[in-house]
Short mmCIF file of C-alpha atoms in Angstrom, two decimals:
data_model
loop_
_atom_site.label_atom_id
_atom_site.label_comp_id
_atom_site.label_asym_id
_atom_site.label_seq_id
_atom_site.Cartn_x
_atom_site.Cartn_y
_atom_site.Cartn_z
CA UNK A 9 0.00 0.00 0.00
CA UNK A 10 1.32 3.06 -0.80
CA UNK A 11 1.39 5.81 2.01
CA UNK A 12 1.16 8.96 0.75
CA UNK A 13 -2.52 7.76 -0.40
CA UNK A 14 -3.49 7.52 2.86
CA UNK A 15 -5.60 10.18 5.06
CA UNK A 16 -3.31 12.16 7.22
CA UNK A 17 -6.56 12.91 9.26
CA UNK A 18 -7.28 9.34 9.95
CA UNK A 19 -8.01 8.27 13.64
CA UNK A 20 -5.03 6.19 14.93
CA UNK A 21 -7.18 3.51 16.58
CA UNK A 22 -8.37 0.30 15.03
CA UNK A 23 -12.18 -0.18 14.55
CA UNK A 24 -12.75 -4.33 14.99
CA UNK A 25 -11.07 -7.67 14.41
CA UNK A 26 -9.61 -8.52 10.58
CA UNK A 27 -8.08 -11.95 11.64
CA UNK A 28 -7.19 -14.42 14.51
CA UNK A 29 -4.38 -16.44 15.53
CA UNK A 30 -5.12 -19.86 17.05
CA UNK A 31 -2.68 -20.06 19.97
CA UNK A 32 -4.17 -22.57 22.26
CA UNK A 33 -2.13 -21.66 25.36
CA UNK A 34 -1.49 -18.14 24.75
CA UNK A 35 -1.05 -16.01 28.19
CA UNK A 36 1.23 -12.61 26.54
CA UNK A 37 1.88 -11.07 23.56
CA UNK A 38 4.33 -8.04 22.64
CA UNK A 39 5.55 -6.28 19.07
CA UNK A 40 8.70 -5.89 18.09
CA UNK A 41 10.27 -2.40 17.80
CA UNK A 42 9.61 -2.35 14.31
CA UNK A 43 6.55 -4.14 14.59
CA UNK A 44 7.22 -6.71 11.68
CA UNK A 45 7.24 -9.54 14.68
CA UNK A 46 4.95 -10.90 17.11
CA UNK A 47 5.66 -12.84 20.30
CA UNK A 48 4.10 -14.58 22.32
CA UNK A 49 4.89 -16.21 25.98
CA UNK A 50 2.50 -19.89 26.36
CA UNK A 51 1.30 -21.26 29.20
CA UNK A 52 3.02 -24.72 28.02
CA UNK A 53 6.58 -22.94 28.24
CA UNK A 54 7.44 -21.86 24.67
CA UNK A 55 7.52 -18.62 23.24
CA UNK A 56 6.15 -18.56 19.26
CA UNK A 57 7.12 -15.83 17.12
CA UNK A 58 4.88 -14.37 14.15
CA UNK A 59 5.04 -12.77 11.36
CA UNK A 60 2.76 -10.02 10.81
CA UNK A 61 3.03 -10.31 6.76
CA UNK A 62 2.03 -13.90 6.36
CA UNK A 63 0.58 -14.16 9.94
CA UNK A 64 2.51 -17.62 10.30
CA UNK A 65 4.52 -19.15 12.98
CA UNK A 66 8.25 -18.54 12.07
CA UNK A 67 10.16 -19.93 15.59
CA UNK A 68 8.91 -21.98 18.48
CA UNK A 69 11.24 -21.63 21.20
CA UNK A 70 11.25 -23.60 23.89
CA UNK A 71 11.74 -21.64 27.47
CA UNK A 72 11.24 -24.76 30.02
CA UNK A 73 8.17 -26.75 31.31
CA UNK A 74 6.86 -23.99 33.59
CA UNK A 75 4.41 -21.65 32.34
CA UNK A 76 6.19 -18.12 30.96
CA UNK A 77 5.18 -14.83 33.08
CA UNK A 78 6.22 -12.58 29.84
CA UNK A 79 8.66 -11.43 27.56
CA UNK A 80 10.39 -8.52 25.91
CA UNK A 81 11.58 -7.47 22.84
CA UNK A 82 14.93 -6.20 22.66
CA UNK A 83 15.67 -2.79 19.86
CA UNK A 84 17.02 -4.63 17.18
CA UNK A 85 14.53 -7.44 17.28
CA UNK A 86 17.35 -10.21 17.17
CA UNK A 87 16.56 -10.94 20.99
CA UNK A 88 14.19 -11.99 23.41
CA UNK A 89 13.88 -12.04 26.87
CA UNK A 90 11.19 -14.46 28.31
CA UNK A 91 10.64 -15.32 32.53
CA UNK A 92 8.90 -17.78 33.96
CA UNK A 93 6.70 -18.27 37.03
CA UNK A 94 10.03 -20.21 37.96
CA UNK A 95 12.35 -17.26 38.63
CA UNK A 96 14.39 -18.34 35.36
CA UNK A 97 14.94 -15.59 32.31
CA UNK A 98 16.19 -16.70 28.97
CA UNK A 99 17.59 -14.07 26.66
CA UNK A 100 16.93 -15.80 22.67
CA UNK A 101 19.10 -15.24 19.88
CA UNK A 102 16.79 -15.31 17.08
CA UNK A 103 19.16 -15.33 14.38
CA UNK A 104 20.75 -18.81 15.97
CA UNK A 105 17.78 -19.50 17.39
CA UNK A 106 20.28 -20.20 20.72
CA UNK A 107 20.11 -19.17 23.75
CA UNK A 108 22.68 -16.28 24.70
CA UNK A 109 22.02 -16.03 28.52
CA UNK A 110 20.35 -18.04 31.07
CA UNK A 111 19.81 -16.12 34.29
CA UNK A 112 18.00 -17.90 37.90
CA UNK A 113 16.57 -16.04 40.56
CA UNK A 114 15.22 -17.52 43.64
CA UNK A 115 11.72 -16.51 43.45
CA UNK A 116 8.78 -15.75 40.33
CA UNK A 117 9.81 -13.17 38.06
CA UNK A 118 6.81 -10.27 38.32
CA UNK A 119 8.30 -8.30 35.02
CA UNK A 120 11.30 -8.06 33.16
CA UNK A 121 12.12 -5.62 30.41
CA UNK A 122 15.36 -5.29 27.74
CA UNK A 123 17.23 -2.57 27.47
CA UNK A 124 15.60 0.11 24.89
CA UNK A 125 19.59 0.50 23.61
CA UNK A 126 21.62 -1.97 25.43
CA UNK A 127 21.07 -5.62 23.86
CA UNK A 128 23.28 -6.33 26.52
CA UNK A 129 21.18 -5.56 29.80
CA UNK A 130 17.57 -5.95 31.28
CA UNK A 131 16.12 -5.23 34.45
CA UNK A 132 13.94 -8.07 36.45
CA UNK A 133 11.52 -7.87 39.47
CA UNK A 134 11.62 -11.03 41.52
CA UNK A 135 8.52 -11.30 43.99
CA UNK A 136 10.56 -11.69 46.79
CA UNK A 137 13.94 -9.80 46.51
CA UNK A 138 14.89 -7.01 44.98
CA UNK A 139 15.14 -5.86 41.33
CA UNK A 140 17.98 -6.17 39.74
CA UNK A 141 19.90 -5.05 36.77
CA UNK A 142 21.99 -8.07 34.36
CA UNK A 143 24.99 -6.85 32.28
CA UNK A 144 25.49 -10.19 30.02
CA UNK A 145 29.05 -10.86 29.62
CA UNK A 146 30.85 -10.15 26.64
CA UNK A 147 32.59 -13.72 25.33
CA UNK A 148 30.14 -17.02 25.63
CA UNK A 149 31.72 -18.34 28.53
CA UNK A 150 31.51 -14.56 30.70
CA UNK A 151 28.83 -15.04 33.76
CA UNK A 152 26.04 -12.38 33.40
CA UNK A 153 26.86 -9.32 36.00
CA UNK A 154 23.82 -9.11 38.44
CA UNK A 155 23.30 -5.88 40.38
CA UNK A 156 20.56 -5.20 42.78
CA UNK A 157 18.72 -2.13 43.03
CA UNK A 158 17.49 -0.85 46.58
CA UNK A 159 14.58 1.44 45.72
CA UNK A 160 13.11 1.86 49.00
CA UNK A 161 12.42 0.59 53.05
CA UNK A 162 8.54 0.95 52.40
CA UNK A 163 8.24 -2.24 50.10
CA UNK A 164 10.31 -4.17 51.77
CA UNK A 165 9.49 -7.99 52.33
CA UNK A 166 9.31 -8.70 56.14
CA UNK A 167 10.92 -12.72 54.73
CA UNK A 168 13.73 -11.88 52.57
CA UNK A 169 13.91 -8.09 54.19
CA UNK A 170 14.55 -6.79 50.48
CA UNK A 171 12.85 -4.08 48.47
CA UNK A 172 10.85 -5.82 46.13
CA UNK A 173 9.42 -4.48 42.91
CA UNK A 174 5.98 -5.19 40.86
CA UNK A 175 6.62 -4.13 37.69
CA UNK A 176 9.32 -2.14 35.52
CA UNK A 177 10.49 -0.70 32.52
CA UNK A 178 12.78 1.60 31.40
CA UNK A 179 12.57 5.35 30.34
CA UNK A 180 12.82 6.58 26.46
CA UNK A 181 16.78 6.48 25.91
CA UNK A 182 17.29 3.76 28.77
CA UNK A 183 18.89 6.18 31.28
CA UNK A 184 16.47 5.76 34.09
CA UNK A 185 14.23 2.92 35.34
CA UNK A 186 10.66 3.03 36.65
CA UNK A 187 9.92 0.25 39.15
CA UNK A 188 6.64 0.02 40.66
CA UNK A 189 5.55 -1.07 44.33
CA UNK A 190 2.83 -3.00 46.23
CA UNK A 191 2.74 0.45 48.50
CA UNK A 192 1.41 2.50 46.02
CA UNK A 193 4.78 3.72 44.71
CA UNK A 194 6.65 4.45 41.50
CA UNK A 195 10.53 5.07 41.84
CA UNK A 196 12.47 6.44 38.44
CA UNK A 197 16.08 4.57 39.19
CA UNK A 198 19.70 6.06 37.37
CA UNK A 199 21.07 2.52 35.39
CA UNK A 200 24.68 3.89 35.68
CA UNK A 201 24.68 4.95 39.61
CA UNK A 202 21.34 2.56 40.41
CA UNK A 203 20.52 5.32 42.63
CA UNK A 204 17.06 6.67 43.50
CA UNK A 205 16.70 10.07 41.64
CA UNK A 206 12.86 10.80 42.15
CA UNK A 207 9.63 8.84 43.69
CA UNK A 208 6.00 9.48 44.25
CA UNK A 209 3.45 7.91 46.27
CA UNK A 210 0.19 7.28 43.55
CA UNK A 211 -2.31 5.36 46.17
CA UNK A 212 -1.80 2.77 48.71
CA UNK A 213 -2.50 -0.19 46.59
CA UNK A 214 -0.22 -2.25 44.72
CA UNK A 215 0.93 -1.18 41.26
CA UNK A 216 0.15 -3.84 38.74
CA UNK A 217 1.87 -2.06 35.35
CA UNK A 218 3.61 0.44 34.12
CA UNK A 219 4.68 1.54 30.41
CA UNK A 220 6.58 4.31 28.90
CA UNK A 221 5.39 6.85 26.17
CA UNK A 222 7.23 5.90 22.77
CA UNK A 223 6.88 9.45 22.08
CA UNK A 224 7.27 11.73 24.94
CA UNK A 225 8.46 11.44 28.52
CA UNK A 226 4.95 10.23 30.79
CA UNK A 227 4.14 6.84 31.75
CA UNK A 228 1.51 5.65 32.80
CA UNK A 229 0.48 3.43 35.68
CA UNK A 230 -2.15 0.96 36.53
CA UNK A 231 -2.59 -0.07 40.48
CA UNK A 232 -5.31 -2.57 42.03
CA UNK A 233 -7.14 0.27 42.86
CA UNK A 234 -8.54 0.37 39.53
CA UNK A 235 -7.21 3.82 38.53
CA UNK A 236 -4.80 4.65 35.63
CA UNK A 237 -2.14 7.71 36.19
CA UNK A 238 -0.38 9.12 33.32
CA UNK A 239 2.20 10.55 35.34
CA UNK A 240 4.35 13.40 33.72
CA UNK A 241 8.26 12.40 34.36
CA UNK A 242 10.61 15.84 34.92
CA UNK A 243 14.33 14.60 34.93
CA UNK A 244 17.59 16.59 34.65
CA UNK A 245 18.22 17.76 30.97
CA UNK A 246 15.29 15.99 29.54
CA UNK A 247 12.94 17.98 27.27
CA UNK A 248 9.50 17.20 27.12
CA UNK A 249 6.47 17.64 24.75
CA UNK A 250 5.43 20.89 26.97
CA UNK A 251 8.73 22.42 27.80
CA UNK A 252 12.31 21.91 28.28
CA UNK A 253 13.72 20.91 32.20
CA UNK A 254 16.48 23.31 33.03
CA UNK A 255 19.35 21.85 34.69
CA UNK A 256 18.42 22.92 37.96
CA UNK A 257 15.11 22.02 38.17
CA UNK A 258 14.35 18.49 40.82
CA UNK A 259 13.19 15.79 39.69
CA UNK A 260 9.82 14.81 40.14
CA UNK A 261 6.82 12.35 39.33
CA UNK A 262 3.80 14.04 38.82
CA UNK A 263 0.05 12.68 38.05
CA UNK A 264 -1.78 14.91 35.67
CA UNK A 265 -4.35 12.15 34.62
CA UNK A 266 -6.35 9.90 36.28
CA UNK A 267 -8.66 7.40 34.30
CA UNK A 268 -11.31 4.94 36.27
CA UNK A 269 -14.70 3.30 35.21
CA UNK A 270 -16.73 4.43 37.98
CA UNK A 271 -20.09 2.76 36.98
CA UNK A 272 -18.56 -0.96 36.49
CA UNK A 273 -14.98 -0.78 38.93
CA UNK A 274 -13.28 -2.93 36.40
CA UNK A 275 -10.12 -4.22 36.42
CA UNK A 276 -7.42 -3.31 33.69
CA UNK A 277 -5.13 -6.18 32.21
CA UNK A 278 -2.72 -3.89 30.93
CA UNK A 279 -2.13 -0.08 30.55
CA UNK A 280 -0.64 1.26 27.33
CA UNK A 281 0.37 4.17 25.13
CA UNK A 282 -0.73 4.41 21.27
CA UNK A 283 1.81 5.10 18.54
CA UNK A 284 1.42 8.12 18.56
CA UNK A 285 1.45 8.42 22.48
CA UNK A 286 -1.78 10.86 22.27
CA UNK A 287 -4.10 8.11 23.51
CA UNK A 288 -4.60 5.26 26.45
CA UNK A 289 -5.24 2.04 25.18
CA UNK A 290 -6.29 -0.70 28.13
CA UNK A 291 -8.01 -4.14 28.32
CA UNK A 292 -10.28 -5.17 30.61
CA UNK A 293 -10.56 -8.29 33.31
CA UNK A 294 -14.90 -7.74 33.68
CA UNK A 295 -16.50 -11.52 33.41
CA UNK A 296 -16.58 -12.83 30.22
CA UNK A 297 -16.04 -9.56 28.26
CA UNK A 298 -13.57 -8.60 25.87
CA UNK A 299 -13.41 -4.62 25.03
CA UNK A 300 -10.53 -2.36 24.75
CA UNK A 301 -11.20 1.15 25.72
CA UNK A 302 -9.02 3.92 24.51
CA UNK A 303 -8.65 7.48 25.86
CA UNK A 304 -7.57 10.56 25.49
CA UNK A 305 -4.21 11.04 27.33
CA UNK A 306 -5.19 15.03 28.40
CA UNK A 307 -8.67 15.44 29.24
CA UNK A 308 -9.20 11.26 30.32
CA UNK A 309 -12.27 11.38 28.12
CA UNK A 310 -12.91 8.23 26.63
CA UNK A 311 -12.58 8.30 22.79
CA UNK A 312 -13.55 4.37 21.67
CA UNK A 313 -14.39 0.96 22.98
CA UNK A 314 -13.82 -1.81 21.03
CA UNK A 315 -16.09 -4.88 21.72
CA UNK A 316 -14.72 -7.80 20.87
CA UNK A 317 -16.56 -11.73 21.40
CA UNK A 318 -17.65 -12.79 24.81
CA UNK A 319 -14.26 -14.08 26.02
CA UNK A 320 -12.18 -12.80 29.05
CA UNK A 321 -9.28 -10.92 27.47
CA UNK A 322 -6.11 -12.08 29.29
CA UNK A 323 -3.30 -9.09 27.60
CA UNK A 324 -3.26 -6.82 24.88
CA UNK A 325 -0.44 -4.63 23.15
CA UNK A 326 -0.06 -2.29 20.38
CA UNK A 327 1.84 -1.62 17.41
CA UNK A 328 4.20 0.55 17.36
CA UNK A 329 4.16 2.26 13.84
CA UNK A 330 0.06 1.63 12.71
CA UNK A 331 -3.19 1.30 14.19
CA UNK A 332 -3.03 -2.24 14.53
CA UNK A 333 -3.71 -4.03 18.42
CA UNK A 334 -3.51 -7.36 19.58
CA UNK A 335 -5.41 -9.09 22.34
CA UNK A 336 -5.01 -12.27 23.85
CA UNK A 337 -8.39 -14.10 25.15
CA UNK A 338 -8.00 -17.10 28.07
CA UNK A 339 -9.00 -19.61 25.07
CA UNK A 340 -5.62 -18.38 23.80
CA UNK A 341 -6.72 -16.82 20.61
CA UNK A 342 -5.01 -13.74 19.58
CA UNK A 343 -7.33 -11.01 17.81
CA UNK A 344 -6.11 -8.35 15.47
CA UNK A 345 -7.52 -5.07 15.45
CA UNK A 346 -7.02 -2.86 12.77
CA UNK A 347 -8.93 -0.35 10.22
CA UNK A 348 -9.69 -0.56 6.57
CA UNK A 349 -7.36 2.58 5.50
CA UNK A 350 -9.37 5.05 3.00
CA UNK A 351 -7.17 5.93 0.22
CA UNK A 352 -6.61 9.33 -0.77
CA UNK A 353 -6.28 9.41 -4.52
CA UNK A 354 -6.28 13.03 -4.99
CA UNK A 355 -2.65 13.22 -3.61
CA UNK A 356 -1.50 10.91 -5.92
CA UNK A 357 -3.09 13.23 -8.62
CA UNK A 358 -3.87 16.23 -8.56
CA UNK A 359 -6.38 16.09 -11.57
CA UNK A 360 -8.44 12.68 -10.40
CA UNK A 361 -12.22 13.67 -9.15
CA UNK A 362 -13.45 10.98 -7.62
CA UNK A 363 -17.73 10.30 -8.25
CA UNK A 364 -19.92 9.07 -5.69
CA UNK A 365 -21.93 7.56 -8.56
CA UNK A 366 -22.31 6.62 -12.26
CA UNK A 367 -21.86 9.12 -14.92
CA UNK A 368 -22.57 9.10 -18.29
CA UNK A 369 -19.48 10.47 -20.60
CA UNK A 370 -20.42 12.20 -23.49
CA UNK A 371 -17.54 11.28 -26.34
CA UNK A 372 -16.74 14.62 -28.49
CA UNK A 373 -16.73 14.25 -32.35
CA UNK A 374 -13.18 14.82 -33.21
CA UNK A 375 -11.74 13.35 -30.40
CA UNK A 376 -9.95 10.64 -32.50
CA UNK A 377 -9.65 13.56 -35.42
CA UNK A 378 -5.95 14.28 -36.54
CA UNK A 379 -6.58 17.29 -37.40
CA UNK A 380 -8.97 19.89 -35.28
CA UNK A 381 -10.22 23.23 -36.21
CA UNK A 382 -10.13 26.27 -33.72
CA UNK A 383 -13.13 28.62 -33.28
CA UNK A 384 -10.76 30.96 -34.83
CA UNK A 385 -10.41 28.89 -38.42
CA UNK A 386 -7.60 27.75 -37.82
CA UNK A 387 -6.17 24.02 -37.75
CA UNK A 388 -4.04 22.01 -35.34
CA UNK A 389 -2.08 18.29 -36.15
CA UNK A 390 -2.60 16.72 -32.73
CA UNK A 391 0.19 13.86 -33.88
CA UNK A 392 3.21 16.77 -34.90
CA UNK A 393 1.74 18.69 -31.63
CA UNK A 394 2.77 15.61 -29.38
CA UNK A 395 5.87 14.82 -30.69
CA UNK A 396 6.75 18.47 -30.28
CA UNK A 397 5.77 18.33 -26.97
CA UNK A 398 7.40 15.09 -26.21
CA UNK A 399 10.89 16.44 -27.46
CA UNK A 400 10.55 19.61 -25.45
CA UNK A 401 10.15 17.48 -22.72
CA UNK A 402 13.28 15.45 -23.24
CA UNK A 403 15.18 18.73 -23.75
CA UNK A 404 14.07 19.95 -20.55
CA UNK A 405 15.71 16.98 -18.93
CA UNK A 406 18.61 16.69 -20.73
CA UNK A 407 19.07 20.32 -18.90
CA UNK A 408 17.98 19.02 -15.42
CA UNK A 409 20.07 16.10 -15.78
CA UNK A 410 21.56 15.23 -12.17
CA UNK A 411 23.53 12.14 -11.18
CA UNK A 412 21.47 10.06 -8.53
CA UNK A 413 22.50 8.87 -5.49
CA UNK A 414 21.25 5.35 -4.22
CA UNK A 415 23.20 5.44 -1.39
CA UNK A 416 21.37 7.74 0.51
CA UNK A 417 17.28 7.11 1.71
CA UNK A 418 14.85 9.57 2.86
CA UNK A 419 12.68 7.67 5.53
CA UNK A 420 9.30 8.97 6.36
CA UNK A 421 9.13 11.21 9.60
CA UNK A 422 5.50 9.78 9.66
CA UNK A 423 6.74 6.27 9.74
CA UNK A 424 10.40 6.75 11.39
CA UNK A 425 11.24 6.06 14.99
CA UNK A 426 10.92 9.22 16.51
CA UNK A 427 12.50 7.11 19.65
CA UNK A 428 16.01 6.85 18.34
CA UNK A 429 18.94 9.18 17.85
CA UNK A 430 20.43 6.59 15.26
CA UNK A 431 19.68 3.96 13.03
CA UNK A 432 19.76 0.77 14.10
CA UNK A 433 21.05 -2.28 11.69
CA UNK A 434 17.36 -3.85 10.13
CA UNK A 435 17.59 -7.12 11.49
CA UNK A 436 15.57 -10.26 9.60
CA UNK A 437 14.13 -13.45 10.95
CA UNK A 438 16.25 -16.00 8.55
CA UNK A 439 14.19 -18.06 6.79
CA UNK A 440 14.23 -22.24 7.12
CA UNK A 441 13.07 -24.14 4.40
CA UNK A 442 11.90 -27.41 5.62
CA UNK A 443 11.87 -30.00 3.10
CA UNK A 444 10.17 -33.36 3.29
CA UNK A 445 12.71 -36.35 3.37
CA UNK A 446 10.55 -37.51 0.47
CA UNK A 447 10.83 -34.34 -1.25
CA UNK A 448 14.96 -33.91 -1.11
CA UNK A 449 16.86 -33.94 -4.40
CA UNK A 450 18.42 -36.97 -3.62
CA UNK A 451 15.15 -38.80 -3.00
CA UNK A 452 13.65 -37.53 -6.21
CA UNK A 453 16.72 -38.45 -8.65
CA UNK A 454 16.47 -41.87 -7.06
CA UNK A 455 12.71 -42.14 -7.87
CA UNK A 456 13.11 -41.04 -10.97
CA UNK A 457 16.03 -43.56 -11.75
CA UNK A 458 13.69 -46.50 -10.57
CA UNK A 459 10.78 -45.23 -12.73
CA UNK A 460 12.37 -44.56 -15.92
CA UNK A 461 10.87 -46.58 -18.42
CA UNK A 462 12.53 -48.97 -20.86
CA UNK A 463 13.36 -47.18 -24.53
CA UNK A 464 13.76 -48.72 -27.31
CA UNK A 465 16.94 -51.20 -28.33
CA UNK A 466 17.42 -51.02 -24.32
CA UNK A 467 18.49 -54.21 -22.67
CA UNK A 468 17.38 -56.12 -20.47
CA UNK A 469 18.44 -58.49 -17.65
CA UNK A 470 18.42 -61.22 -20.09
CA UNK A 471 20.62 -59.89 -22.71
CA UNK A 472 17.41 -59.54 -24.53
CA UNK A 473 16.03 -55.95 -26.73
CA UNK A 474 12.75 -54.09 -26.56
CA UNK A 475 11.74 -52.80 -29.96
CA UNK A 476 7.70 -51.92 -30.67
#
């Protein structure tokens, strides 16, 4: 599809479901940074990748035995971090389809996010000790670096008598950390000193989620109060979509949005940003219902619900570039949300007028003429007028001429990551073509040899010839 036919004015949310995936034990899901990819963590212990082209399985990986908690995509899409309800984290290399790092803590993993531009690091949440920060080693034989991050005395576990986190991820550039509480509290953590550099106390229940703004600095939170903060983030140096933070400004966490369904008191599965980070996307965990609501990130008005069928919706996520959403039921189906884009033909020229209904064209008489005559008497050789025109034209561009270079592309600011300083290296799934025993060369050219029929004057076992 091309692009620049489509209506800058469109509404960046999906309207209802174009196709399912039949994952029978899928618990997550999660797009890649490009959004080309889509994993998902099973309740059986492996983690399937699929493409969003063909909508096919490409890997199966196999985590271990125990269910998987989650996973996370690293930046370049090559890896994949997956926990389990275990306290065991695999980082995948999907080119190798190997494992790079195996990681054990002593308790479930709660969350675990990669590094937005490390491949190198993640942060993980055990439920009983505190988070922690892995540096994986640099030759295949290093041990992974594990540092623990004390975030503060309120959420500490009266058993292991560690700060404990619920839930994490990482801010845009990956210099600070957001860990969430059971107390109520959200902590922004600096990955080089793993110091506290700001907090704030959001409620006195436990904070389930929390997710980062691919386009701006906010975050937003949901706790087990059944209230979702977008909380604006003010940190040293960092400029924001409102203003720019002097140097000497302190840090702080600030809520500027709160979001609730005060008729029903639902539950939210998960709490999300759109592309575009304008709007609140978040699933809910009400009976046997499965809607997506989606609001605005300002005023907290809500924008769009999407119904879906009468299943309870387990996770959701979005994609990063388009207006595309995926939801995970408990029946393990994944449904994809998306729009039927409207084309806008009049960019693509200027002259097209598009008709809401059937015309009837009237043909002119000398339309096919050679020659036509002007009101003014006068004639006109359409053939000698279009090769004079088509030579001009040549001319023209002979004077224009410029030397091209392929080198260099122009991406779309539309369609770029507005999240990254630099380009990263386009990584691609390699593809495995698995061939039937039957169907290998080998096999065939030794079918074919038994089959060949007898010709003519060939002979046989008995010295004898075959003529018709």
């Amino acid at each position: 599809m091309n692009r620049k036919l489509l209506d800058p004015f469109e509404p960046e949310y999906p309207e209802a479901i174009e196709a399912c995936l039949d994952d029978e034990y899928a618990v997550k899901c999660a797009f890649s940074h490009n959004g080309e990819l889509l994993a998902t963590s099973r309740s059986d212990g492996f983690c399937y990748i699929w493409d969003m082209d063909t909508l096919n399985v490409m890997r199966k990986l196999s985590h271990s035995d125990t269910a998987l908690a989650g996973l996370s995509w690293s930046r370049s899409g090559r890896y994949i971090l997956t926990y389990d309800e275990a306290g065991v984290c695999v980082v995948w290399d999907l080119q190798t389809q190997t494992i790079r790092v195996r990681v054990e803590f002593g308790s479930a993993i709660a969350c675990a996010r990669m590094h937005p531009r490390n491949n190198a690091q993640f942060v993980v949440c055990p439920v009983r000790e505190a988070p922690s920060l892995v540096t994986i080693g640099k030759g295949e034989s290093a041990e992974p670096m594990i540092q623990q991050i004390r975030i503060s005395a309120e959420s500490v576990d009266q058993n292991t008598k560690a700060a404990s986190g619920t839930c994490c991820c990482f801010g845009k550039k990956g210099v600070y950390a957001f860990f969430g509480t059971s107390k109520g509290a959200i902590y922004a953590v600096h990955t080089a000193t793993l110091e506290v550099t700001c907090s704030a106390k959001l409620s006195s229940s436990a904070v389930n989620t929390v997710a980062r703004n691919p386009r701006g600095s906010d975050i937003v939170t949901s706790s087990s109060d059944r209230i979702l903060r977008v909380c604006e983030v003010y940190l040293p140096g960092q400029e924001t979509r409102r203003k720019v933070v002097a140097a000497g400004t302190p840090p702080s966490i600030t809520v500027i949005t709160k979001i609730q369904d005060i008729v029903n008191r639902v539950h939210w599965a998960q709490a999300l940003f759109s592309s575009s980070g304008d709007y609140i996307v978040s699933g809910i965990q009400h009976k046997a219902e499965h809607n997506i609501y989606i609001w605005d990130k300002l005023s907290g008005s809500l924008v769009k619900m999407l119904t879906g069928p009468n299943e309870l919706l387990e996770d959701c996520a979005v994609h990063p570039l388009r207006a595309i959403y995926a939801s995970v039921s408990t029946f393990g189906i994944i449904y994809m949300w998306t729009r039927v884009p409207q084309q806008n033909w009049n960019a693509f020229a200027p002259g097209f007028r598009e008709l809401e209904e059937n015309i009837d064209y009237t043909e002119s008489e000398d339309i096919f003429d050679r020659r036509i005559v002007q009101e003014n008497g006068g004639t006109v050789d359409c053939v000698l007028e279009r090769i004079l025109q088509d030579a001009h034209a040549v001319a023209g561009a002979d004077e224009t001429e410029m030397d091209i270079d392929v080198d260099i592309t122009d991406n779309d600011p539309l369609f770029s990551d507005s999240d990254s300083q630099s380009e990263d290296d386009g990584f691609v799934i390699p593809v495995r073509v698995e061939c039937d025993d039957k169907l290998s060369p080998t096999a065939v050219l030794s079918e074919l040899e038994v089959q060949q029929p007898l010709t003519n004057n060939e002979p046989t076992e008995s010295g004898q010839t075959i003529t018709e």
